[in-house]
Amino acid sequence: MTRDEIKDVILEIIEDIDEDAEFDGLDADKPLRDQLDLDSMDFLDIVMELRKRYQLQIPEEEYPELATLNSCVNYLEPKLKEA
Amino acid sequence: MAEFQLVIIGAGLSGLAAGIRSARFGQKTLIVEQHTLPGGLNSYYRRQGFLLETGLHAMTNFAPRSEKHAPLNRLFRQLKLSRKSFITREQFGSEIIFPDRSLKFSNDLELLCTEIASSFPACIDSFQALVQEVERYDPFVEASWKSTRQFLQERLSDPLLIDMLLLPLMVYGNAEEHDMDLGQFAIMFRALFLEGFFRPEHTIRELLSMLTSQYEKFEGALRFKAPVTKILRAGGRVAGIRLANGEEITADAVLSTIGIPGTARISGWPLDQKKYIGRMSFMETITMVPHASLDSPRCSQTILFYNHNNVLSYRRPQAPIDASWGVICFPDNFEGLPIDTDVPLQVRITNAANYELWKQAGSSQYRQLKEEAGRKSAEAAGKIIGNYRQDVVYHDSFTPMTIERYTSKLEGAVYGSPIKIKSGATPWENLFIAGTDQGYLGIVGAMLSGVTIVNQHLLG
Ligand SMILES: Cc1cc2nc3c(=O)[nH]c(=O)nc-3n(C[C@H](O)[C@H](O)[C@H](O)COP(=O)(O)OP(=O)(O)OC[C@H]3O[C@@H](n4cnc5c(N)ncnc54)[C@H](O)[C@@H]3O)c2cc1C
């Protein structure tokens, strides 16, 4: 997957988790949680959805890597290269 | 490999929510339910052409869609259900009625504050401080038992105000007699006073079918008429379940929603079961009454919490029921529900009941006892909403025996064990409990409990 494709996947997952998610004006370098008003339970869903779709195991200590949209892409790029 | 990654015992609200959570991420999940219908304590039945709900007065924890972090909205996201298409009907307003004072409240906290300011002017500042304290309190961290009564005495000096506030909070979710754990108090205070009452647009039946179809959409398996008689063990772990017909089903993990004593009985969990059986049970009377017979202004409110004494006696009564205090609910009185004055109005009354006395009655006296108790209950309620007994067109009631029979809650203890296990853990690392005995109560609470336990322990 390319970086853009990964970005789309993340946004698609978030949209799927939260029907009210608003991406207008989203800053890719700022925490997703604050901008989209997500809580830790929602965050867990992003992780679980990645696991379900791509069999990715993300250990809890690496959750901070998913903080912003750009950090998600950086973190997932090598893992989803073949996907 | 086991046949299922997770087997859930019970298709009540906690079991269904847990099932959706587990199946949503592709785990092979099975729910087994002893009855032919889902819902457990909150189910429905048909009688004389009416669809009647077994439990539903109101759902607690009302939150508008915009409040993303409110329990109700979180729950919908967790279950991947659309909050947008779930229509909520808010209460008109409720009232706590004691002989000398009464307090109205609604889904807007302002009303309760105004009422307290006018009836208990000396307490309003401390009440407002209490609200802030409850908002900050985190009831979900493990903490040892703390007395709510002591907590309130230290803050609100007036014993009457304390008992008035405790009545709704206790009757809608306290398994202990007289006092209540502070964590439970905070949960209930938020659910009732800070968030509030509402109903789904339709009945509990549609809510349940929304849950079962979501579960089935995620390919979860659900079996009715499948009572579990044994939780199977192998080594230090749980290996699966056995059904009443002898069939055995293997599982990587088991989640039980049938309460601590019930789970202990079928798993061989060595514990002093008596300590985990709650003493509070209730009789619930459902009547249908023509609109014209209910002309007291109070009949246009939603829920009335009454006490004919100034002191609240929240304990197992000495008599089959204690009609001196209770709940009168009008399930038709919610904003936006269609009003059809040709269809009689439902009145539901809840009173504390003594399980032992109902059990001793045996089949011969049971009916008579039920009639007598129903009369007492209606008389006591009549003092609040005017006498309506002579005009009743339909009448039905449940006793602690009914609750025990249909839900296996021992001694009809609706709110389960007075001792909760918040972590959901049992002596076996792959057996967990959720639902009433985990500590969250009510419809929204039970579902959150199922979700939380799956999130914490069972998303493999
Ligand atoms: C009369 C009454 C009125 C109520 N009113 C309201 C209300 O207005 N609003 C509100 O929010 N809450 C209300 N409640 C409380 C609410 O119903 C409960 O808190 C909630 O439904 C509990 O859900 P649960 O899943 O924990 O337990 P349960 O509903 O008890 O679910 C357990 C399930 O397990 C099944 N089961 C038991 N043993 C076995 C076995 N061995 N094998 C297979 N299956 C088994 C049972 O049949 C049941 O379906 C009311 C309860 C009652 C009794």
XYZ file of C-alpha atoms and ligand atoms in Angstrom:
596
model
C 0.000 0.000 0.000
C 1.116 3.521 -0.707
C 1.139 6.236 1.929
C -2.005 7.738 0.477
C -3.792 4.429 0.496
C -2.854 3.888 4.122
C -4.153 7.330 4.968
C -7.455 6.495 3.304
C -7.708 3.228 5.177
C -7.234 5.007 8.506
C -9.860 7.605 7.709
C -12.211 4.947 6.465
C -11.777 2.967 9.681
C -12.452 6.064 11.772
C -15.510 6.917 9.746
C -16.703 3.389 10.272
C -16.210 3.656 14.026
C -17.810 7.061 14.378
C -20.663 8.027 12.093
C -20.270 11.640 13.179
C -16.552 11.974 12.405
C -15.736 15.237 10.614
C -12.480 15.305 8.662
C -12.694 18.886 7.392
C -9.653 20.789 8.552
C -7.988 17.726 10.046
C -4.314 18.435 10.732
C -2.260 15.340 9.917
C 0.365 16.284 12.489
C -1.951 16.884 15.415
C -3.381 14.137 17.645
C -6.399 12.433 16.114
C -7.924 11.922 19.528
C -8.271 15.603 20.313
C -9.314 16.678 16.860
C -11.929 13.987 16.397
C -12.906 13.768 20.037
C -12.163 10.049 20.247
C -11.735 8.188 23.520
C -9.614 5.211 24.470
C -12.407 2.780 23.630
C -12.580 4.195 20.098
C -8.848 3.946 19.843
C -8.945 0.297 20.697
C -11.347 -0.139 17.796
C -8.842 1.295 15.332
C -6.289 -1.231 16.539
C -8.791 -4.087 16.415
C -9.956 -3.146 12.950
C -6.365 -3.096 11.656
C -5.888 -6.513 13.146
C -9.056 -7.851 11.588
C -8.313 -6.452 8.155
C -4.562 -7.013 7.890
C -3.771 -9.495 10.678
C -1.601 -6.792 12.245
C -0.732 -7.287 15.899
C -0.037 -3.909 17.437
C 1.352 -4.255 20.975
C -0.054 -1.851 23.531
C 3.278 -0.074 24.034
C 3.195 0.931 20.384
C -0.265 2.552 20.491
C 1.330 6.025 20.813
C 2.673 5.530 17.275
C -0.921 5.893 16.109
C -1.394 9.320 17.643
C -1.564 11.464 14.505
C -2.557 10.661 10.966
C 1.032 11.099 9.782
C 2.484 9.011 12.588
C -0.031 6.264 11.734
C 1.164 6.283 8.138
C 4.833 6.246 9.163
C 4.248 3.380 11.522
C 2.071 1.314 9.202
C 3.953 1.861 5.953
C 6.566 -0.876 6.446
C 3.988 -3.224 7.928
C 1.512 -2.816 5.071
C 4.017 -2.717 2.241
C 2.784 -6.025 0.854
C -0.883 -5.496 1.650
C -8.788 -26.217 18.665
C -11.963 -25.345 20.541
C -15.243 -25.031 18.642
C -15.671 -21.420 19.773
C -13.249 -18.730 20.846
C -15.882 -17.378 23.206
C -19.041 -18.895 24.644
C -21.366 -16.468 26.430
C -23.951 -17.779 28.884
C -27.143 -15.720 28.760
C -28.732 -13.586 26.045
C -29.692 -10.757 28.401
C -28.505 -7.265 27.596
C -24.986 -7.837 28.874
C -24.593 -11.107 26.969
C -25.858 -9.640 23.695
C -23.585 -6.607 23.951
C -20.603 -8.791 24.800
C -21.458 -11.034 21.863
C -21.550 -8.142 19.406
C -18.202 -6.858 20.651
C -16.591 -10.249 20.347
C -18.067 -11.176 16.964
C -17.410 -7.730 15.490
C -13.712 -8.441 15.226
C -14.156 -11.882 13.789
C -13.964 -14.044 16.898
C -16.004 -17.187 16.673
C -18.659 -16.547 19.283
C -21.663 -18.465 20.629
C -24.368 -17.185 22.983
C -26.466 -19.810 24.767
C -29.748 -18.799 26.380
C -32.091 -21.003 28.401
C -35.244 -19.240 27.186
C -36.930 -18.945 23.822
C -36.458 -15.164 23.813
C -33.560 -12.787 24.422
C -33.552 -9.983 26.984
C -33.372 -11.740 30.352
C -34.723 -9.387 33.005
C -35.789 -7.021 30.288
C -37.802 -8.981 27.833
C -41.422 -8.947 26.678
C -44.517 -11.119 26.382
C -47.946 -10.963 24.853
C -51.210 -11.115 26.768
C -54.734 -10.276 25.617
C -53.448 -8.560 22.531
C -51.074 -6.283 24.435
C -47.316 -6.481 24.034
C -46.014 -6.066 27.544
C -42.473 -5.477 28.624
C -41.255 -7.459 31.592
C -39.156 -4.718 33.037
C -38.878 -1.523 31.119
C -39.848 1.626 32.973
C -37.271 3.792 31.325
C -33.757 3.597 30.125
C -31.315 5.648 32.165
C -28.196 7.517 30.978
C -29.923 9.781 28.483
C -27.502 11.766 26.331
C -28.061 13.808 23.191
C -26.110 12.622 20.174
C -23.666 15.500 20.370
C -22.204 14.332 23.684
C -19.768 11.901 22.260
C -18.286 10.694 25.525
C -21.554 10.037 27.289
C -22.011 6.337 28.164
C -24.999 5.904 25.852
C -23.181 7.228 22.796
C -19.985 5.357 23.547
C -22.023 2.215 23.827
C -23.519 2.734 20.388
C -20.094 3.274 18.835
C -18.718 0.206 20.558
C -21.542 -1.923 19.195
C -21.251 -0.269 15.806
C -24.885 0.712 15.972
C -26.109 3.948 14.495
C -26.964 6.463 17.209
C -28.225 8.698 14.405
C -31.059 6.331 13.605
C -31.852 5.446 17.217
C -34.703 7.678 18.240
C -34.895 8.547 21.908
C -37.966 9.814 23.725
C -37.146 11.817 26.824
C -39.175 11.778 30.011
C -41.762 14.473 30.753
C -40.527 14.769 34.307
C -40.422 12.756 37.506
C -41.005 13.393 41.165
C -39.861 12.122 44.545
C -42.811 12.342 46.901
C -42.487 12.099 50.689
C -45.212 13.094 53.186
C -43.852 16.564 53.916
C -41.834 17.439 50.866
C -41.519 16.575 47.230
C -38.821 17.113 44.636
C -39.350 17.221 40.894
C -36.551 16.357 38.516
C -36.090 15.938 34.781
C -33.271 15.465 32.316
C -32.262 19.032 33.069
C -30.428 19.164 36.407
C -31.577 22.775 36.859
C -35.048 21.595 37.855
C -33.772 19.448 40.720
C -31.537 22.290 41.893
C -34.437 24.747 41.894
C -36.593 22.275 43.795
C -33.900 21.692 46.410
C -33.283 25.419 46.713
C -36.930 25.979 47.504
C -37.592 22.940 49.727
C -34.201 22.658 51.414
C -32.694 26.149 51.113
C -29.996 25.357 53.667
C -28.704 22.486 51.520
C -28.559 23.874 48.006
C -24.925 24.960 48.086
C -23.767 21.661 49.473
C -25.917 19.824 46.920
C -24.260 21.712 44.102
C -20.845 20.915 45.518
C -21.928 17.273 45.728
C -22.867 17.279 42.051
C -19.395 18.470 41.162
C -17.821 15.866 43.368
C -19.832 13.085 41.748
C -18.896 14.370 38.295
C -15.211 14.121 39.182
C -15.484 10.746 40.921
C -14.288 7.760 38.912
C -16.481 4.824 39.940
C -14.730 2.434 37.593
C -11.426 2.104 39.393
C -11.307 -0.756 41.850
C -11.937 0.628 45.310
C -12.963 -0.833 48.628
C -16.546 -0.448 49.824
C -17.426 3.016 51.121
C -20.663 4.017 52.803
C -22.844 6.298 50.727
C -24.912 7.240 53.751
C -21.871 8.426 55.631
C -20.636 10.293 52.569
C -23.986 12.072 52.250
C -24.290 12.800 55.966
C -20.951 14.558 55.845
C -22.145 16.730 52.981
C -25.894 17.235 53.224
C -26.919 17.772 56.814
C -30.624 17.057 56.250
C -31.613 13.381 56.725
C -34.882 13.889 54.856
C -33.121 15.228 51.777
C -30.680 12.311 51.931
C -33.464 9.724 51.983
C -35.355 11.501 49.229
C -32.327 11.488 46.941
C -31.534 7.881 47.799
C -34.980 6.481 46.990
C -34.722 6.570 43.168
C -31.030 5.710 43.183
C -31.551 2.668 45.375
C -34.760 1.311 43.916
C -33.279 1.440 40.405
C -30.052 -0.312 41.175
C -28.950 -1.131 44.703
C -28.439 -4.753 45.654
C -27.587 -3.938 49.265
C -30.040 -3.184 52.041
C -30.127 0.249 53.709
C -26.767 1.553 52.510
C -24.971 1.497 49.186
C -21.415 1.425 47.943
C -20.201 4.882 46.991
C -19.089 3.745 43.538
C -22.569 2.373 42.848
C -24.066 5.617 44.146
C -21.951 7.670 41.750
C -22.961 5.470 38.809
C -26.653 5.744 39.679
C -26.519 9.480 40.487
C -25.076 10.190 37.074
C -27.399 7.791 35.278
C -30.569 9.276 36.817
C -29.945 12.867 37.877
C -27.163 14.039 35.585
C -28.165 12.099 32.463
C -31.769 11.050 32.895
C -34.644 8.913 31.679
C -35.726 8.133 28.155
C -37.318 5.364 26.175
C -36.476 3.989 22.794
C -39.001 4.938 20.135
C -40.569 1.488 20.192
C -40.513 -1.261 22.792
C -37.771 -3.393 24.249
C -38.585 -5.919 21.541
C -37.235 -3.677 18.766
C -34.197 -2.816 20.865
C -33.479 -6.500 21.397
C -33.967 -7.307 17.765
C -31.562 -4.492 16.826
C -29.002 -6.208 19.049
C -29.590 -9.747 17.841
C -29.474 -8.705 14.192
C -26.258 -6.797 14.721
C -24.788 -9.865 16.399
C -25.922 -12.106 13.582
C -24.580 -9.675 11.015
C -21.159 -10.223 12.546
C -21.781 -13.946 12.214
C -22.237 -14.611 15.888
C -24.136 -17.786 16.757
C -27.106 -17.711 19.120
C -28.960 -20.694 20.567
C -32.187 -20.501 22.522
C -33.659 -23.209 24.759
C -30.112 -24.141 25.662
C -29.681 -24.044 29.444
C -26.114 -24.553 30.578
C -25.825 -27.092 33.386
C -22.073 -27.209 33.753
C -18.978 -25.199 32.993
C -16.399 -27.803 32.022
C -12.879 -27.656 33.349
C -9.608 -29.179 32.267
C -6.390 -28.565 34.131
C -6.582 -25.161 35.777
C -8.735 -23.785 32.998
C -12.241 -23.775 31.729
C -12.723 -25.928 28.647
C -16.308 -25.311 27.602
C -19.897 -25.909 28.654
C -22.420 -28.706 28.931
C -26.063 -28.122 28.040
C -29.077 -29.714 29.708
C -29.438 -32.146 26.801
C -25.934 -33.457 27.506
C -24.294 -31.769 24.548
C -20.804 -30.440 25.228
C -19.328 -27.411 23.485
C -15.665 -26.482 23.758
C -14.463 -22.896 24.083
C -11.230 -20.972 24.532
C -12.989 -18.722 27.029
C -16.388 -18.517 28.721
C -18.235 -15.378 29.795
C -21.090 -15.867 32.226
C -23.856 -13.294 32.668
C -25.951 -15.355 35.057
C -24.629 -13.858 38.281
C -22.001 -14.922 40.788
C -24.036 -17.578 42.670
C -25.419 -19.056 39.453
C -21.948 -19.204 37.924
C -20.511 -20.740 41.097
C -23.148 -23.456 41.069
C -22.367 -24.664 37.558
C -18.603 -24.201 37.673
C -17.678 -25.566 41.085
C -16.359 -22.146 42.142
C -15.802 -22.543 45.863
C -17.402 -19.546 47.494
C -19.864 -18.825 50.225
C -22.874 -18.461 47.927
C -25.094 -16.989 50.634
C -22.994 -13.812 50.759
C -23.552 -13.262 47.069
C -27.329 -13.567 47.041
C -28.984 -10.171 47.300
C -31.868 -9.687 49.734
C -33.672 -7.037 47.724
C -36.409 -8.286 45.458
C -39.537 -6.675 44.146
C -43.084 -7.171 43.107
C -44.025 -5.414 39.891
C -47.656 -4.778 38.986
C -48.701 -3.803 35.500
C -52.184 -2.422 34.991
C -53.962 -0.839 32.070
C -56.335 1.927 33.069
C -58.569 4.184 30.931
C -57.190 7.713 30.640
C -60.310 9.165 32.229
C -59.683 7.296 35.475
C -56.292 8.876 35.900
C -57.067 12.542 36.257
C -54.586 13.553 38.935
C -52.002 15.974 37.494
C -49.379 13.552 38.763
C -50.522 11.050 36.139
C -48.995 13.237 33.469
C -45.535 12.846 34.915
C -43.223 9.990 33.987
C -42.030 8.313 37.176
C -43.124 8.907 40.752
C -40.940 7.678 43.598
C -43.129 7.719 46.663
C -42.681 7.113 50.344
C -45.561 7.354 52.824
C -43.020 7.689 55.654
C -40.317 10.281 56.147
C -37.629 7.656 56.583
C -36.693 5.299 53.758
C -36.726 1.629 54.664
C -34.770 0.116 51.782
C -34.653 -3.476 52.976
C -36.368 -6.825 52.605
C -39.781 -6.246 54.196
C -41.314 -8.325 57.015
C -44.461 -8.827 54.924
C -44.830 -10.216 51.379
C -44.596 -6.659 50.080
C -43.938 -3.242 51.536
C -46.341 -0.873 49.826
C -45.389 2.060 52.051
C -42.829 3.114 49.475
C -42.269 2.299 45.832
C -42.279 3.439 42.237
C -45.223 4.387 40.035
C -44.257 4.560 36.391
C -46.261 5.698 33.366
C -44.346 4.206 30.437
C -46.534 6.103 27.953
C -45.460 9.484 29.324
C -42.415 10.298 27.248
C -41.958 13.146 24.765
C -43.090 12.367 21.273
C -44.859 9.076 21.916
C -48.214 8.925 20.178
C -51.132 9.607 22.534
C -54.217 7.573 21.826
C -56.827 8.220 24.479
C -58.792 5.161 23.360
C -55.997 2.867 24.385
C -55.754 2.525 28.156
C -52.730 3.951 29.913
C -50.171 1.644 31.450
C -49.371 2.048 35.113
C -46.484 0.051 36.558
C -45.887 -0.173 40.262
C -42.808 -1.568 41.955
C -42.671 -2.489 45.630
C -40.052 -4.238 47.715
C -40.980 -7.882 48.354
C -39.893 -10.661 50.682
C -38.705 -13.686 48.703
C -39.017 -16.163 51.570
C -42.663 -15.404 52.231
C -43.550 -15.796 48.563
C -41.649 -19.041 48.403
C -43.336 -20.441 51.522
C -46.757 -19.619 50.133
C -46.682 -22.632 47.826
C -48.989 -22.970 44.868
C -52.260 -22.949 46.800
C -51.752 -19.639 48.565
C -49.649 -17.977 45.907
C -52.552 -16.638 43.860
C -54.334 -15.306 46.881
C -51.179 -13.670 48.168
C -50.662 -12.076 44.798
C -54.155 -10.643 44.760
C -53.818 -9.266 48.267
C -50.448 -7.722 47.524
C -51.773 -6.224 44.291
C -54.628 -4.623 46.193
C -52.285 -3.186 48.843
C -49.990 -1.853 46.207
C -52.818 -0.172 44.278
C -54.227 1.327 47.479
C -50.877 2.780 48.427
C -50.388 4.155 44.924
C -53.955 5.481 44.929
C -52.994 7.848 47.746
C -50.564 9.448 45.318
C -52.385 9.367 41.991
C -56.023 8.968 43.029
C -57.924 5.727 43.258
C -58.119 3.833 39.955
C -58.525 0.244 41.079
C -62.173 -0.186 40.145
C -61.441 0.797 36.518
C -58.527 -1.481 35.731
C -58.999 -3.249 32.379
C -55.910 -5.442 32.520
C -53.765 -6.549 35.385
C -50.676 -8.690 35.760
C -47.916 -8.944 38.306
C -44.514 -10.488 38.913
C -43.176 -11.560 42.252
C -39.700 -12.598 43.404
C -40.686 -16.129 42.352
C -41.335 -15.012 38.789
C -37.973 -13.281 38.607
C -36.178 -16.321 39.981
C -37.932 -18.664 37.591
C -37.354 -16.631 34.444
C -33.877 -15.283 34.996
C -32.310 -17.688 37.507
C -31.466 -14.729 39.731
C -31.498 -16.609 43.040
C -34.141 -15.381 45.500
C -35.388 -13.041 42.784
C -32.564 -10.624 43.549
C -33.028 -8.321 40.567
C -29.896 -6.356 41.296
C -27.849 -9.442 41.938
C -25.163 -9.849 44.509
C -24.494 -7.172 47.131
C -20.792 -7.876 46.534
C -19.722 -7.073 42.975
C -16.666 -8.277 41.081
C -15.714 -5.225 39.044
C -12.815 -6.893 37.264
C -15.069 -9.716 36.035
C -12.404 -12.214 37.096
C -13.050 -15.673 38.563
C -10.636 -18.280 39.928
C -10.097 -19.483 36.337
C -8.119 -17.301 33.989
C -10.448 -17.917 31.061
C -13.815 -17.664 32.840
C -15.266 -14.186 33.368
C -18.489 -12.677 34.606
C -20.351 -9.698 33.163
C -23.698 -8.040 33.779
C -25.432 -7.319 37.025
C -22.852 -8.931 39.331
C -19.973 -7.138 37.685
C -21.431 -3.899 38.961
C -23.138 -2.031 36.170
C -26.913 -2.060 36.284
C -29.879 -1.255 34.161
C -30.169 -1.680 30.437
C -27.409 0.702 29.419
C -25.260 -0.421 32.337
C -25.642 -4.122 31.571
C -24.633 -3.539 27.957
C -21.622 -1.461 29.000
C -20.615 -4.238 31.328
C -20.605 -6.772 28.498
C -18.589 -4.421 26.307
C -16.072 -3.581 29.025
C -15.335 -7.146 30.040
C -14.821 -8.212 26.446
C -12.534 -5.226 25.811
C -10.497 -5.893 28.921
C -10.105 -9.619 28.736
C -11.475 -11.192 25.619
C -10.301 -9.497 22.472
C -7.639 -12.191 22.266
C -39.112 -5.806 36.973
C -37.840 -5.177 36.455
C -37.860 -3.888 35.971
C -36.678 -3.309 35.448
N -36.780 -2.082 34.916
C -35.698 -1.514 34.328
C -35.821 -0.273 33.663
O -36.893 0.298 33.578
N -34.713 0.291 33.128
C -33.487 -0.317 33.198
O -32.515 0.233 32.682
N -33.351 -1.496 33.821
C -34.423 -2.108 34.385
N -34.286 -3.323 35.007
C -32.932 -3.862 35.194
C -32.376 -4.475 33.935
O -33.373 -5.305 33.383
C -31.155 -5.316 34.270
O -30.218 -4.547 34.972
C -30.463 -5.874 33.039
O -31.396 -6.339 32.105
C -29.530 -6.996 33.464
O -28.980 -7.655 32.351
P -27.989 -8.868 32.514
O -27.605 -9.237 31.150
O -26.928 -8.535 33.484
O -28.789 -10.045 33.228
P -30.055 -10.901 32.771
O -31.031 -10.058 32.089
O -30.506 -11.609 34.007
O -29.462 -11.939 31.722
C -29.037 -13.207 32.053
C -29.566 -14.194 31.032
O -29.002 -15.470 31.288
C -29.984 -16.463 31.108
N -29.584 -17.639 31.888
C -29.577 -17.777 33.241
N -29.105 -18.982 33.598
C -28.803 -19.629 32.451
C -28.253 -20.918 32.144
N -27.909 -21.786 33.109
N -28.067 -21.258 30.849
C -28.383 -20.398 29.842
N -28.895 -19.175 30.069
C -29.103 -18.788 31.355
C -31.257 -15.813 31.585
O -32.394 -16.465 31.050
C -31.074 -14.383 31.062
O -31.583 -14.249 29.763
C -35.439 -3.981 35.501
C -35.440 -5.272 36.015
C -36.620 -5.874 36.469
C -36.597 -7.293 36.959
